[in-house]
Coordinates of C-alpha atoms in Angstrom, one line a residue:
Chain A
M1 CA -0.6 -50.1 -0.4
L2 CA -0.5 -48.5 3.0
Y3 CA -0.7 -45.1 1.3
Q4 CA -3.8 -46.2 -0.6
T5 CA -5.5 -47.6 2.4
I6 CA -5.0 -44.4 4.4
D7 CA -6.3 -42.4 1.4
I8 CA -9.5 -44.5 1.3
L9 CA -10.0 -44.3 5.1
G10 CA -9.6 -40.5 4.9
T11 CA -12.1 -40.3 2.1
V12 CA -14.5 -42.4 4.0
A13 CA -14.2 -40.3 7.1
F14 CA -14.7 -37.1 5.1
A15 CA -17.7 -38.5 3.2
I16 CA -19.4 -39.6 6.4
S17 CA -18.9 -36.2 8.0
G18 CA -20.6 -34.8 4.9
V19 CA -23.5 -37.2 5.3
L20 CA -24.0 -36.3 9.0
V21 CA -24.0 -32.5 8.2
A22 CA -26.4 -33.0 5.3
M23 CA -28.8 -35.1 7.3
E24 CA -28.8 -32.6 10.1
K25 CA -30.0 -30.1 7.5
R26 CA -32.6 -32.6 6.4
L27 CA -31.4 -32.6 2.8
D28 CA -32.9 -35.1 0.3
L29 CA -31.0 -38.2 -1.0
F30 CA -29.4 -36.2 -3.9
G31 CA -28.3 -33.4 -1.5
V32 CA -26.8 -35.9 0.9
L33 CA -24.8 -37.5 -1.9
I34 CA -23.5 -34.3 -3.3
I35 CA -22.5 -32.9 0.2
A36 CA -20.7 -36.2 0.9
F37 CA -18.8 -35.9 -2.4
V38 CA -17.9 -32.3 -1.9
T39 CA -16.7 -32.8 1.6
A40 CA -14.4 -35.7 0.5
I41 CA -13.1 -34.3 -2.8
G42 CA -13.7 -30.5 -2.7
G43 CA -10.4 -29.6 -1.2
G44 CA -8.4 -31.6 -3.8
T45 CA -10.6 -30.3 -6.6
L46 CA -9.9 -26.7 -5.6
R47 CA -6.2 -27.4 -5.4
D48 CA -6.2 -29.0 -8.8
L49 CA -8.1 -26.1 -10.3
L50 CA -5.7 -23.5 -8.9
I51 CA -2.6 -25.2 -10.3
G52 CA -4.3 -26.2 -13.5
N53 CA -4.1 -29.9 -13.0
T54 CA -7.1 -30.9 -15.0
P55 CA -9.2 -33.0 -15.5
V56 CA -9.2 -32.9 -11.7
V57 CA -8.0 -36.1 -10.0
W58 CA -11.2 -37.8 -9.0
M59 CA -12.4 -37.6 -12.7
R60 CA -9.6 -39.8 -13.8
D61 CA -9.7 -42.4 -11.0
L62 CA -12.9 -44.3 -10.2
T63 CA -11.6 -45.2 -6.6
Y64 CA -12.9 -42.0 -5.1
V65 CA -16.4 -42.0 -6.6
V66 CA -16.9 -45.7 -5.6
T67 CA -15.5 -45.3 -2.1
I68 CA -17.7 -42.2 -1.4
F69 CA -20.8 -43.9 -2.8
I70 CA -20.3 -46.9 -0.6
A71 CA -19.6 -44.7 2.4
V72 CA -22.8 -42.7 1.8
V73 CA -25.0 -45.8 1.6
F74 CA -23.3 -47.2 4.7
A75 CA -23.7 -43.9 6.6
I76 CA -27.4 -43.5 5.7
I77 CA -28.3 -47.1 6.7
F78 CA -26.3 -47.0 9.9
V79 CA -26.7 -43.4 10.9
K80 CA -27.9 -44.3 14.4
Q81 CA -25.0 -46.6 15.0
L82 CA -22.4 -44.0 13.8
K83 CA -22.3 -42.4 17.2
Y84 CA -20.6 -45.5 18.5
L85 CA -18.0 -45.0 15.8
R86 CA -17.3 -41.5 16.8
K87 CA -13.8 -42.2 18.0
S88 CA -12.9 -44.3 14.9
L89 CA -14.3 -41.5 12.6
F90 CA -12.2 -38.9 14.5
L91 CA -9.1 -41.1 14.0
F92 CA -9.8 -41.6 10.3
D93 CA -10.4 -37.9 9.9
T94 CA -7.2 -37.1 11.7
I95 CA -5.1 -39.5 9.6
G96 CA -7.0 -38.3 6.6
I97 CA -6.0 -34.6 7.0
G98 CA -2.4 -35.7 7.7
L99 CA -2.3 -37.6 4.4
Y100 CA -4.3 -35.0 2.4
T101 CA -2.0 -32.3 3.6
M102 CA 1.1 -34.0 2.2
I103 CA -0.7 -35.0 -1.0
G104 CA -1.3 -31.3 -1.5
V105 CA 2.2 -30.3 -0.7
E106 CA 3.5 -32.9 -3.2
K107 CA 1.2 -31.5 -6.0
G108 CA 2.6 -28.1 -5.3
L109 CA 6.2 -29.4 -5.5
E110 CA 5.3 -31.1 -8.8
A111 CA 4.0 -27.7 -10.1
E112 CA 7.3 -26.1 -8.9
L113 CA 5.7 -23.7 -6.5
L114 CA 7.4 -22.1 -3.5
P115 CA 7.3 -24.0 -0.2
I116 CA 4.7 -21.5 1.3
M117 CA 2.4 -22.1 -1.7
C118 CA 2.8 -25.9 -1.3
I119 CA 1.8 -25.6 2.4
F120 CA -1.2 -23.5 1.2
L121 CA -2.2 -26.3 -1.2
G122 CA -1.7 -28.9 1.5
T123 CA -3.9 -27.1 3.9
M124 CA -6.5 -26.5 1.2
T125 CA -6.6 -30.1 0.2
A126 CA -7.2 -31.2 3.8
C127 CA -9.6 -28.5 4.9
F128 CA -11.5 -26.9 2.1
G129 CA -13.8 -29.8 1.3
G130 CA -15.4 -28.9 4.7
V131 CA -15.4 -25.2 3.8
I132 CA -17.4 -25.9 0.5
R133 CA -19.7 -28.3 2.5
D134 CA -20.5 -25.6 4.9
M135 CA -21.1 -23.0 2.2
L136 CA -23.5 -25.3 0.5
C137 CA -25.3 -25.9 3.8
N138 CA -25.6 -22.2 4.3
E139 CA -23.3 -22.0 7.3
I140 CA -20.2 -20.0 8.0
P141 CA -17.4 -22.6 7.6
I142 CA -16.8 -24.2 10.9
I143 CA -13.0 -24.1 10.7
F144 CA -13.3 -20.3 10.5
R145 CA -15.2 -20.1 13.8
R146 CA -14.2 -22.6 16.4
K147 CA -10.7 -21.5 17.3
E148 CA -9.9 -25.2 17.1
I149 CA -6.4 -26.2 16.0
Y150 CA -7.4 -27.9 12.8
A151 CA -6.1 -26.1 9.7
T152 CA -3.2 -25.0 11.9
T153 CA -2.0 -28.6 12.3
C154 CA -1.9 -28.8 8.5
I155 CA 0.1 -25.6 8.2
V156 CA 2.6 -26.7 10.8
G157 CA 2.8 -30.3 9.4
G158 CA 3.3 -29.0 5.9
A159 CA 6.0 -26.6 7.1
S160 CA 7.7 -29.4 9.1
Y161 CA 8.2 -31.3 5.8
F162 CA 10.4 -28.6 4.4
L163 CA 12.5 -28.8 7.6
F164 CA 12.7 -32.6 7.5
V165 CA 13.9 -32.7 3.9
Q166 CA 16.9 -30.6 5.0
L167 CA 18.0 -33.4 7.2
P168 CA 20.1 -36.2 5.9
I169 CA 17.2 -38.7 5.6
K170 CA 15.4 -40.1 2.7
E171 CA 12.6 -37.9 1.2
G172 CA 10.1 -40.7 1.9
Y173 CA 10.8 -40.5 5.6
A174 CA 10.4 -36.7 5.6
Y175 CA 7.0 -37.2 4.0
I176 CA 5.9 -39.7 6.5
A177 CA 7.3 -37.7 9.4
A178 CA 5.3 -34.7 8.3
I179 CA 2.1 -36.8 8.3
V180 CA 2.9 -37.9 11.8
V181 CA 3.4 -34.3 12.9
V182 CA -0.1 -33.4 11.7
I183 CA -1.7 -36.4 13.4
T184 CA 0.2 -36.0 16.6
L185 CA -0.5 -32.2 16.8
R186 CA -4.2 -32.8 16.2
L187 CA -4.5 -35.5 18.9
L188 CA -2.6 -33.3 21.4
A189 CA -4.6 -30.3 20.6
V190 CA -7.9 -32.1 21.2
K191 CA -6.6 -33.9 24.3
F192 CA -5.3 -30.7 25.9
D193 CA -7.9 -28.4 24.4
I194 CA -5.3 -26.1 22.8
R195 CA -6.9 -23.3 20.8
L196 CA -6.0 -20.4 18.6
P197 CA -5.4 -17.1 20.4
S198 CA -8.4 -14.8 20.2
V199 CA -8.2 -11.8 18.0
Y200 CA -10.9 -10.0 20.1
E201 CA -10.5 -8.1 23.3
K202 CA -12.1 -9.6 26.3
K203 CA -15.1 -7.9 27.5
T204 CA -14.4 -6.6 31.0
G205 CA -17.2 -6.3 33.5
Chain B
M1 CA -30.2 -25.3 -36.2
L2 CA -32.7 -27.1 -34.0
Y3 CA -29.9 -27.8 -31.6
Q4 CA -29.1 -24.1 -31.4
T5 CA -32.7 -23.1 -31.0
I6 CA -33.1 -25.5 -28.1
D7 CA -29.9 -24.3 -26.5
I8 CA -31.1 -20.7 -26.6
L9 CA -34.5 -21.6 -25.2
G10 CA -32.9 -23.4 -22.4
T11 CA -30.6 -20.5 -21.7
V12 CA -33.6 -18.1 -21.7
A13 CA -35.5 -20.3 -19.2
F14 CA -32.5 -20.6 -16.9
A15 CA -31.8 -16.8 -17.0
I16 CA -35.4 -16.0 -16.3
S17 CA -35.5 -18.4 -13.3
G18 CA -32.4 -16.5 -12.1
V19 CA -34.2 -13.1 -12.4
L20 CA -37.2 -14.4 -10.5
V21 CA -35.1 -15.7 -7.6
A22 CA -33.0 -12.5 -7.5
M23 CA -36.0 -10.2 -7.5
E24 CA -37.6 -12.2 -4.8
K25 CA -34.5 -11.4 -2.8
R26 CA -34.9 -7.7 -3.8
L27 CA -31.4 -7.6 -5.3
D28 CA -30.4 -4.5 -7.3
L29 CA -30.0 -4.3 -11.1
F30 CA -26.4 -5.6 -11.0
G31 CA -27.3 -8.4 -8.7
V32 CA -30.2 -9.5 -10.9
L33 CA -28.0 -9.5 -13.9
I34 CA -25.2 -11.6 -12.3
I35 CA -27.7 -14.1 -10.8
A36 CA -29.3 -14.6 -14.2
F37 CA -25.9 -15.1 -15.8
V38 CA -24.8 -17.5 -13.1
T39 CA -28.0 -19.6 -13.3
A40 CA -27.7 -19.9 -17.1
I41 CA -24.0 -20.5 -17.5
G42 CA -22.8 -21.6 -14.0
G43 CA -23.2 -25.3 -14.6
G44 CA -21.3 -25.3 -17.9
T45 CA -18.6 -23.1 -16.4
L46 CA -18.0 -25.5 -13.5
R47 CA -17.9 -28.4 -16.0
D48 CA -15.4 -26.6 -18.2
L49 CA -13.2 -25.7 -15.2
L50 CA -13.1 -29.3 -14.0
I51 CA -12.0 -30.7 -17.3
G52 CA -9.7 -27.8 -18.1
N53 CA -11.6 -26.6 -21.1
T54 CA -10.6 -22.9 -20.9
P55 CA -11.3 -20.1 -21.6
V56 CA -14.8 -21.4 -20.6
V57 CA -17.3 -21.7 -23.4
W58 CA -19.4 -18.6 -22.9
M59 CA -16.2 -16.4 -23.1
R60 CA -15.6 -17.6 -26.7
D61 CA -19.1 -17.2 -28.0
L62 CA -21.2 -14.0 -27.7
T63 CA -24.5 -15.9 -28.2
Y64 CA -24.9 -16.7 -24.5
V65 CA -24.1 -13.2 -23.1
V66 CA -26.5 -11.6 -25.6
T67 CA -29.3 -14.1 -25.1
I68 CA -29.1 -13.8 -21.3
F69 CA -28.9 -10.0 -21.4
I70 CA -32.1 -9.8 -23.6
A71 CA -33.8 -12.4 -21.4
V72 CA -33.0 -10.3 -18.3
V73 CA -34.3 -7.1 -19.8
F74 CA -37.5 -8.9 -20.9
A75 CA -38.0 -10.5 -17.6
I76 CA -37.6 -7.3 -15.6
I77 CA -40.1 -5.4 -17.8
F78 CA -42.6 -8.2 -17.9
V79 CA -42.1 -9.7 -14.5
K80 CA -45.8 -9.4 -13.7
Q81 CA -46.8 -11.2 -16.9
L82 CA -44.3 -14.0 -16.3
K83 CA -46.8 -15.9 -14.2
Y84 CA -48.9 -16.5 -17.3
L85 CA -45.8 -18.0 -19.0
R86 CA -45.2 -20.4 -16.1
K87 CA -46.0 -23.4 -18.3
S88 CA -43.9 -22.3 -21.2
L89 CA -41.0 -21.6 -18.8
F90 CA -41.3 -25.0 -17.2
L91 CA -41.3 -26.5 -20.7
F92 CA -38.2 -24.5 -21.8
D93 CA -36.5 -25.4 -18.6
T94 CA -37.2 -29.1 -19.0
I95 CA -36.0 -29.1 -22.6
G96 CA -33.0 -27.1 -21.4
I97 CA -31.9 -29.6 -18.8
G98 CA -32.3 -32.4 -21.4
L99 CA -30.0 -30.7 -23.8
Y100 CA -27.6 -29.4 -21.2
T101 CA -27.2 -32.9 -19.8
M102 CA -26.2 -34.2 -23.2
I103 CA -23.9 -31.3 -23.9
G104 CA -22.1 -32.1 -20.6
V105 CA -21.9 -35.8 -21.5
E106 CA -20.4 -35.0 -24.9
K107 CA -17.7 -32.7 -23.3
G108 CA -16.8 -35.6 -21.0
L109 CA -16.5 -38.0 -23.9
E110 CA -14.3 -35.5 -25.7
A111 CA -12.1 -35.4 -22.6
E112 CA -12.0 -39.2 -22.8
L113 CA -13.5 -39.6 -19.3
L114 CA -15.3 -42.7 -18.0
P115 CA -19.1 -42.9 -18.7
I116 CA -19.9 -42.3 -15.0
M117 CA -17.8 -39.1 -15.1
C118 CA -19.6 -38.0 -18.3
I119 CA -22.9 -38.5 -16.6
F120 CA -21.6 -36.4 -13.6
L121 CA -20.6 -33.7 -16.0
G122 CA -24.0 -33.8 -17.8
T123 CA -25.9 -33.5 -14.5
M124 CA -23.6 -30.7 -13.4
T125 CA -24.1 -28.8 -16.6
A126 CA -27.8 -29.0 -16.2
C127 CA -28.2 -28.5 -12.5
F128 CA -25.3 -26.6 -11.0
G129 CA -26.1 -23.2 -12.3
G130 CA -29.1 -23.3 -10.0
V131 CA -26.8 -24.5 -7.2
I132 CA -24.5 -21.5 -7.5
R133 CA -27.5 -19.2 -7.9
D134 CA -28.9 -20.4 -4.5
M135 CA -25.5 -20.1 -2.8
L136 CA -25.2 -16.5 -4.0
C137 CA -28.7 -15.9 -2.7
N138 CA -27.8 -17.4 0.7
E139 CA -30.1 -20.4 0.4
I140 CA -29.4 -24.1 0.7
P141 CA -29.6 -25.2 -3.0
I142 CA -33.2 -26.1 -3.8
I143 CA -32.3 -29.3 -5.6
F144 CA -30.7 -30.7 -2.4
R145 CA -33.9 -30.2 -0.5
R146 CA -37.1 -30.9 -2.3
K147 CA -36.9 -34.6 -3.0
E148 CA -38.0 -33.6 -6.5
I149 CA -36.9 -35.8 -9.4
Y150 CA -34.7 -33.1 -11.1
A151 CA -31.1 -34.0 -11.0
T152 CA -32.1 -37.7 -11.1
T153 CA -33.7 -37.3 -14.5
C154 CA -30.4 -36.0 -15.8
I155 CA -28.5 -38.9 -14.2
V156 CA -30.9 -41.4 -15.7
G157 CA -30.9 -39.7 -19.1
G158 CA -27.2 -39.5 -19.2
A159 CA -26.9 -43.2 -18.3
S160 CA -29.5 -44.1 -21.0
Y161 CA -27.2 -42.6 -23.6
F162 CA -24.6 -45.1 -22.8
L163 CA -27.2 -47.9 -23.3
F164 CA -28.5 -46.4 -26.5
V165 CA -25.0 -46.2 -28.2
Q166 CA -24.7 -50.0 -27.7
L167 CA -27.7 -50.4 -30.0
P168 CA -27.3 -50.7 -33.7
I169 CA -28.4 -47.1 -34.3
K170 CA -26.6 -43.9 -35.3
E171 CA -24.9 -42.0 -32.5
G172 CA -27.0 -38.9 -33.3
Y173 CA -30.2 -40.9 -32.6
A174 CA -28.8 -42.1 -29.3
Y175 CA -28.0 -38.5 -28.4
I176 CA -31.5 -37.3 -29.1
A177 CA -33.1 -40.4 -27.5
A178 CA -31.3 -39.5 -24.3
I179 CA -32.6 -36.0 -24.4
V180 CA -36.1 -37.3 -24.8
V181 CA -35.6 -39.6 -21.8
V182 CA -34.7 -36.6 -19.6
I183 CA -37.6 -34.6 -20.8
T184 CA -40.1 -37.4 -20.6
L185 CA -39.0 -38.5 -17.1
R186 CA -39.2 -34.9 -15.8
L187 CA -42.7 -34.4 -17.3
L188 CA -43.9 -37.8 -15.8
A189 CA -42.3 -37.1 -12.4
V190 CA -44.1 -33.7 -12.2
K191 CA -47.4 -35.1 -13.5
F192 CA -47.4 -38.1 -11.1
D193 CA -45.6 -36.4 -8.3
I194 CA -42.8 -39.0 -8.2
R195 CA -40.2 -38.2 -5.5
L196 CA -36.9 -39.4 -4.2
P197 CA -37.2 -41.9 -1.3
S198 CA -36.7 -40.2 2.1
V199 CA -33.4 -40.9 3.9
Y200 CA -35.1 -40.1 7.2
E201 CA -37.1 -42.3 9.4
K202 CA -40.7 -41.3 9.8
K203 CA -41.7 -39.9 13.1
T204 CA -44.1 -42.2 14.8
G205 CA -46.5 -40.9 17.2
Chain C
M1 CA 7.0 1.2 -9.9
L2 CA 3.9 3.4 -9.6
Y3 CA 1.9 0.5 -11.0
Q4 CA 3.3 -1.8 -8.4
T5 CA 2.7 0.6 -5.6
I6 CA -0.9 1.0 -6.6
D7 CA -1.3 -2.7 -6.8
I8 CA 0.0 -3.1 -3.3
L9 CA -2.2 -0.3 -1.9
G10 CA -5.2 -1.9 -3.5
T11 CA -4.4 -5.3 -2.1
V12 CA -4.0 -3.8 1.4
A13 CA -7.3 -2.0 1.2
F14 CA -9.1 -5.2 0.0
A15 CA -7.4 -7.3 2.7
I16 CA -8.3 -4.9 5.5
S17 CA -11.9 -4.8 4.3
G18 CA -11.9 -8.6 4.6
V19 CA -10.5 -8.4 8.1
L20 CA -13.2 -5.9 9.2
V21 CA -16.0 -8.1 7.8
A22 CA -14.5 -11.3 9.3
M23 CA -14.1 -9.7 12.7
E24 CA -17.7 -8.4 12.6
K25 CA -18.7 -12.0 12.2
R26 CA -16.4 -12.9 15.2
L27 CA -14.4 -15.4 13.1
D28 CA -11.3 -16.9 14.6
L29 CA -7.7 -16.1 13.6
F30 CA -7.6 -18.6 10.8
G31 CA -11.0 -17.4 9.5
V32 CA -9.9 -13.8 9.5
L33 CA -6.8 -14.6 7.6
I34 CA -8.6 -16.7 4.9
I35 CA -11.3 -14.0 4.5
A36 CA -8.7 -11.3 4.1
F37 CA -6.9 -13.4 1.4
V38 CA -10.1 -14.3 -0.4
T39 CA -11.2 -10.6 -0.5
A40 CA -7.8 -9.5 -1.9
I41 CA -7.1 -12.2 -4.4
G42 CA -10.5 -14.0 -5.0
G43 CA -11.5 -11.9 -8.0
G44 CA -8.2 -12.4 -9.8
T45 CA -8.2 -16.1 -9.0
L46 CA -11.7 -16.5 -10.5
R47 CA -10.5 -14.6 -13.6
D48 CA -7.4 -16.8 -13.9
L49 CA -9.4 -19.9 -13.6
L50 CA -12.0 -18.9 -16.2
I51 CA -9.3 -18.1 -18.8
G52 CA -7.1 -21.1 -17.8
N53 CA -4.2 -18.9 -16.6
T54 CA -2.8 -21.4 -14.1
P55 CA -1.2 -21.7 -11.6
V56 CA -3.1 -18.6 -10.6
V57 CA -1.1 -15.4 -10.3
W58 CA -0.7 -15.2 -6.5
M59 CA 0.8 -18.7 -6.5
R60 CA 3.7 -17.6 -8.6
D61 CA 4.5 -14.3 -6.9
L62 CA 5.1 -14.0 -3.1
T63 CA 4.3 -10.3 -3.1
Y64 CA 0.5 -10.8 -2.6
V65 CA 0.8 -13.3 0.2
V66 CA 3.3 -11.2 2.1
T67 CA 1.4 -8.0 1.6
I68 CA -1.9 -9.5 2.7
F69 CA -0.3 -11.2 5.7
I70 CA 1.2 -7.9 6.9
A71 CA -2.0 -6.1 6.3
V72 CA -3.9 -8.6 8.4
V73 CA -1.5 -8.4 11.3
F74 CA -1.7 -4.6 11.1
A75 CA -5.5 -4.6 10.9
I76 CA -6.0 -6.9 13.8
I77 CA -3.7 -4.9 16.1
F78 CA -5.0 -1.5 15.1
V79 CA -8.6 -2.5 14.5
K80 CA -9.9 0.3 16.8
Q81 CA -7.8 3.0 15.1
L82 CA -8.9 1.9 11.6
K83 CA -12.0 4.1 11.8
Y84 CA -9.7 7.1 11.7
L85 CA -8.3 5.7 8.4
R86 CA -11.7 5.2 6.9
K87 CA -11.1 7.9 4.2
S88 CA -7.7 6.6 3.3
L89 CA -9.0 3.0 3.0
F90 CA -11.9 4.2 0.8
L91 CA -9.3 6.0 -1.4
F92 CA -7.1 2.9 -1.6
D93 CA -10.1 0.7 -2.4
T94 CA -11.2 3.1 -5.1
I95 CA -7.7 3.3 -6.6
G96 CA -7.5 -0.5 -6.2
I97 CA -10.7 -1.3 -8.2
G98 CA -9.6 1.1 -10.9
L99 CA -6.3 -0.8 -11.3
Y100 CA -7.7 -4.3 -10.8
T101 CA -10.3 -3.5 -13.5
M102 CA -7.6 -2.7 -16.0
I103 CA -5.4 -5.7 -15.0
G104 CA -8.4 -7.9 -15.7
V105 CA -9.1 -6.2 -19.1
E106 CA -5.4 -6.7 -20.0
K107 CA -5.5 -10.5 -19.1
G108 CA -8.6 -10.8 -21.3
L109 CA -6.8 -9.1 -24.2
E110 CA -3.8 -11.4 -23.7
A111 CA -6.2 -14.4 -24.0
E112 CA -7.6 -12.8 -27.2
L113 CA -11.1 -12.5 -25.9
L114 CA -13.8 -10.1 -27.2
P115 CA -13.9 -6.6 -25.6
I116 CA -17.1 -7.4 -23.7
M117 CA -15.5 -10.4 -22.2
C118 CA -12.4 -8.4 -21.2
I119 CA -14.8 -5.9 -19.5
F120 CA -16.4 -8.9 -17.7
L121 CA -13.0 -10.1 -16.5
G122 CA -12.0 -6.6 -15.3
T123 CA -15.2 -6.2 -13.3
M124 CA -14.7 -9.7 -11.9
T125 CA -11.1 -9.0 -10.9
A126 CA -12.2 -5.8 -9.1
C127 CA -15.4 -7.0 -7.5
F128 CA -15.6 -10.7 -7.0
G129 CA -13.2 -11.0 -4.2
G130 CA -15.8 -9.2 -2.2
V131 CA -18.5 -11.6 -3.5
I132 CA -16.6 -14.7 -2.4
R133 CA -15.9 -13.0 1.0
D134 CA -19.7 -12.4 1.5
M135 CA -20.5 -16.0 0.4
L136 CA -18.1 -17.4 3.0
C137 CA -19.5 -15.0 5.6
N138 CA -23.0 -16.3 4.8
E139 CA -24.3 -13.0 3.4
I140 CA -25.9 -12.1 0.1
P141 CA -23.0 -10.3 -1.7
I142 CA -23.2 -6.6 -0.8
I143 CA -22.6 -5.4 -4.3
F144 CA -25.8 -7.3 -5.4
R145 CA -27.9 -5.4 -2.9
R146 CA -27.0 -1.8 -2.3
K147 CA -27.8 -0.2 -5.6
E148 CA -24.5 1.5 -5.2
I149 CA -22.5 2.4 -8.3
Y150 CA -19.6 0.1 -7.6
A151 CA -19.3 -2.7 -10.2
T152 CA -20.9 -0.3 -12.7
T153 CA -17.9 2.0 -12.5
C154 CA -15.7 -0.9 -13.4
I155 CA -17.9 -1.8 -16.4
V156 CA -17.9 1.8 -17.6
G157 CA -14.2 2.2 -17.0
G158 CA -13.4 -1.0 -18.8
A159 CA -15.6 0.0 -21.7
S160 CA -13.9 3.5 -21.8
Y161 CA -10.6 1.8 -22.5
F162 CA -11.9 0.3 -25.7
L163 CA -12.9 3.8 -26.8
F164 CA -9.6 5.4 -25.7
V165 CA -7.5 3.0 -27.7
Q166 CA -9.4 4.1 -30.8
L167 CA -7.9 7.6 -30.3
P168 CA -4.5 8.6 -31.7
I169 CA -2.8 8.2 -28.3
K170 CA -0.4 5.7 -26.9
E171 CA -1.9 2.5 -25.5
G172 CA -0.3 3.2 -22.1
Y173 CA -2.3 6.5 -21.8
A174 CA -5.5 4.8 -22.7
Y175 CA -4.8 2.3 -19.9
I176 CA -4.2 5.1 -17.4
A177 CA -7.2 7.1 -18.6
A178 CA -9.5 4.1 -18.1
I179 CA -8.2 3.8 -14.5
V180 CA -8.9 7.5 -14.0
V181 CA -12.4 7.0 -15.3
V182 CA -13.2 4.3 -12.7
I183 CA -11.7 6.3 -9.9
T184 CA -13.5 9.5 -10.9
L185 CA -16.8 7.9 -11.4
R186 CA -16.7 6.2 -8.0
L187 CA -15.7 9.4 -6.2
L188 CA -18.5 11.3 -8.0
A189 CA -21.1 8.5 -7.4
V190 CA -20.3 8.6 -3.7
K191 CA -20.2 12.4 -3.5
F192 CA -23.5 12.9 -5.3
D193 CA -25.1 9.6 -4.1
I194 CA -25.8 8.4 -7.6
R195 CA -27.5 5.0 -7.6
L196 CA -28.6 2.2 -9.9
P197 CA -32.2 2.6 -11.1
S198 CA -34.5 0.3 -9.1
V199 CA -36.0 -2.7 -10.9
Y200 CA -38.9 -2.8 -8.5
E201 CA -42.1 -0.8 -8.6
K202 CA -42.6 1.7 -5.9
K203 CA -45.1 0.8 -3.4
T204 CA -47.9 3.3 -3.5
G205 CA -50.4 4.2 -0.9

């Protein structure tokens, strides 16, 4: 129940972020819908394709399509008010990437992949909906550019799960602990403006 | 036989539309070929990937590759004359999206998906070759921008099929009726310039 | 052993080419990593998806991930010195597309596809990592634009394999001969600046 609620909140946050990007690009109604869908389910779809888990998950479960559709209608109507929800949306998004990361890790374990591949799949589930969104909107994906700790929190969180399961605790707790790691790291990174190290030399003057 | 002829005409129309976009971008011969292929078979490929119907359809049937190749050679040679064929190409394209929509719906039914997912797959089959074409050509997909009734005709046509099969008529007739719905809607939409409602507020001055 | 060494050298060359493109676009560390990965394994991934060979190959074999990771670290540290390695990198890349082409052809044969589809898959394996790299970097794919003989060498090399296996020689020799054809053609094409014919009329006047 809690799990499902989080999943829906995450989907809503991703869909709304899609609507906002699409409307900034002045796309039409169909474009806004598709971008919202892709943002919310693109990462999981890519994951399912890579491991051969087809038909992909949202095709077998109406929840996602209905949730996204309602989120899009809501976002289009209340687009002006959304700025007052900025903090809530950030929180949903952060909880969402935590959960999505672990859903991806779990799918990798089910497919009997190595831990590092599971972490890949988790990060992909959480982050690549946004990557496809940006490709469709003709932008270089934002998570490749900003030096923000975003994907990195998913990687660290996914890796932490494989540490936690070594401990003498129930697997369910390890799962939840890893989600908490992602969320905490992201909140700390934003609060203290922690960034990726630059791969470029500084220009000296 | 009729079915196959329509399929080929649709493929030709899509391939030629790919050639025209690619040549506008001044791509080289290889680029023109790939864009034509992607436009014609990209939607069906994406559909087959999502439902796990692999190897994807055009890999198991030479018809598509040969048809597209001939269409590309023809289009490159007669590129100047193509403007006189504009009406025929529009008609082929319109018949093509009608047929492609229902091919997608059928594949969804075979995979035992919910009607709404079948309609998704139909729309994807008809429209997403063009989406991938535009992504490769570094454009925001045209069907996300123009407010034209294009994808919408596929959605309505696909949905109409699920109404028609409730009627006491043969399934084959419902199939054909749905194709006619797509084609008719598209022709009417273009003739009367029917467009999607705007999701943006009008600027007042 | 030789086969594996070539495979790794090719992967390194592709990954480094990804790093260089990503750094030119000033992507952050995560972006550079992902672009390097995509360049090296994108073509093979697309191939595996189209024929339904999942989980895709690099998910089941750590070699690729480790190789690419080391190549990226190396390339970021020695980015300035890489220009002195330009010739070696070109050679690795050329050997790489030769091998990748034949790996793709082989996978097509395993999936019992027609020769022309196998040649498609070979060309895709060798060239489409670069295509996805360019899409992510918001560029029209370079191999669609330059009129360079690049993909064409893969097509000719793949086709030559199906000629060689008709000869009374061992299949392994046909395989190697086809790789040599790709490499030789590419070296000759660069040396003598052989290009694709233009599909555009020359401007006169």
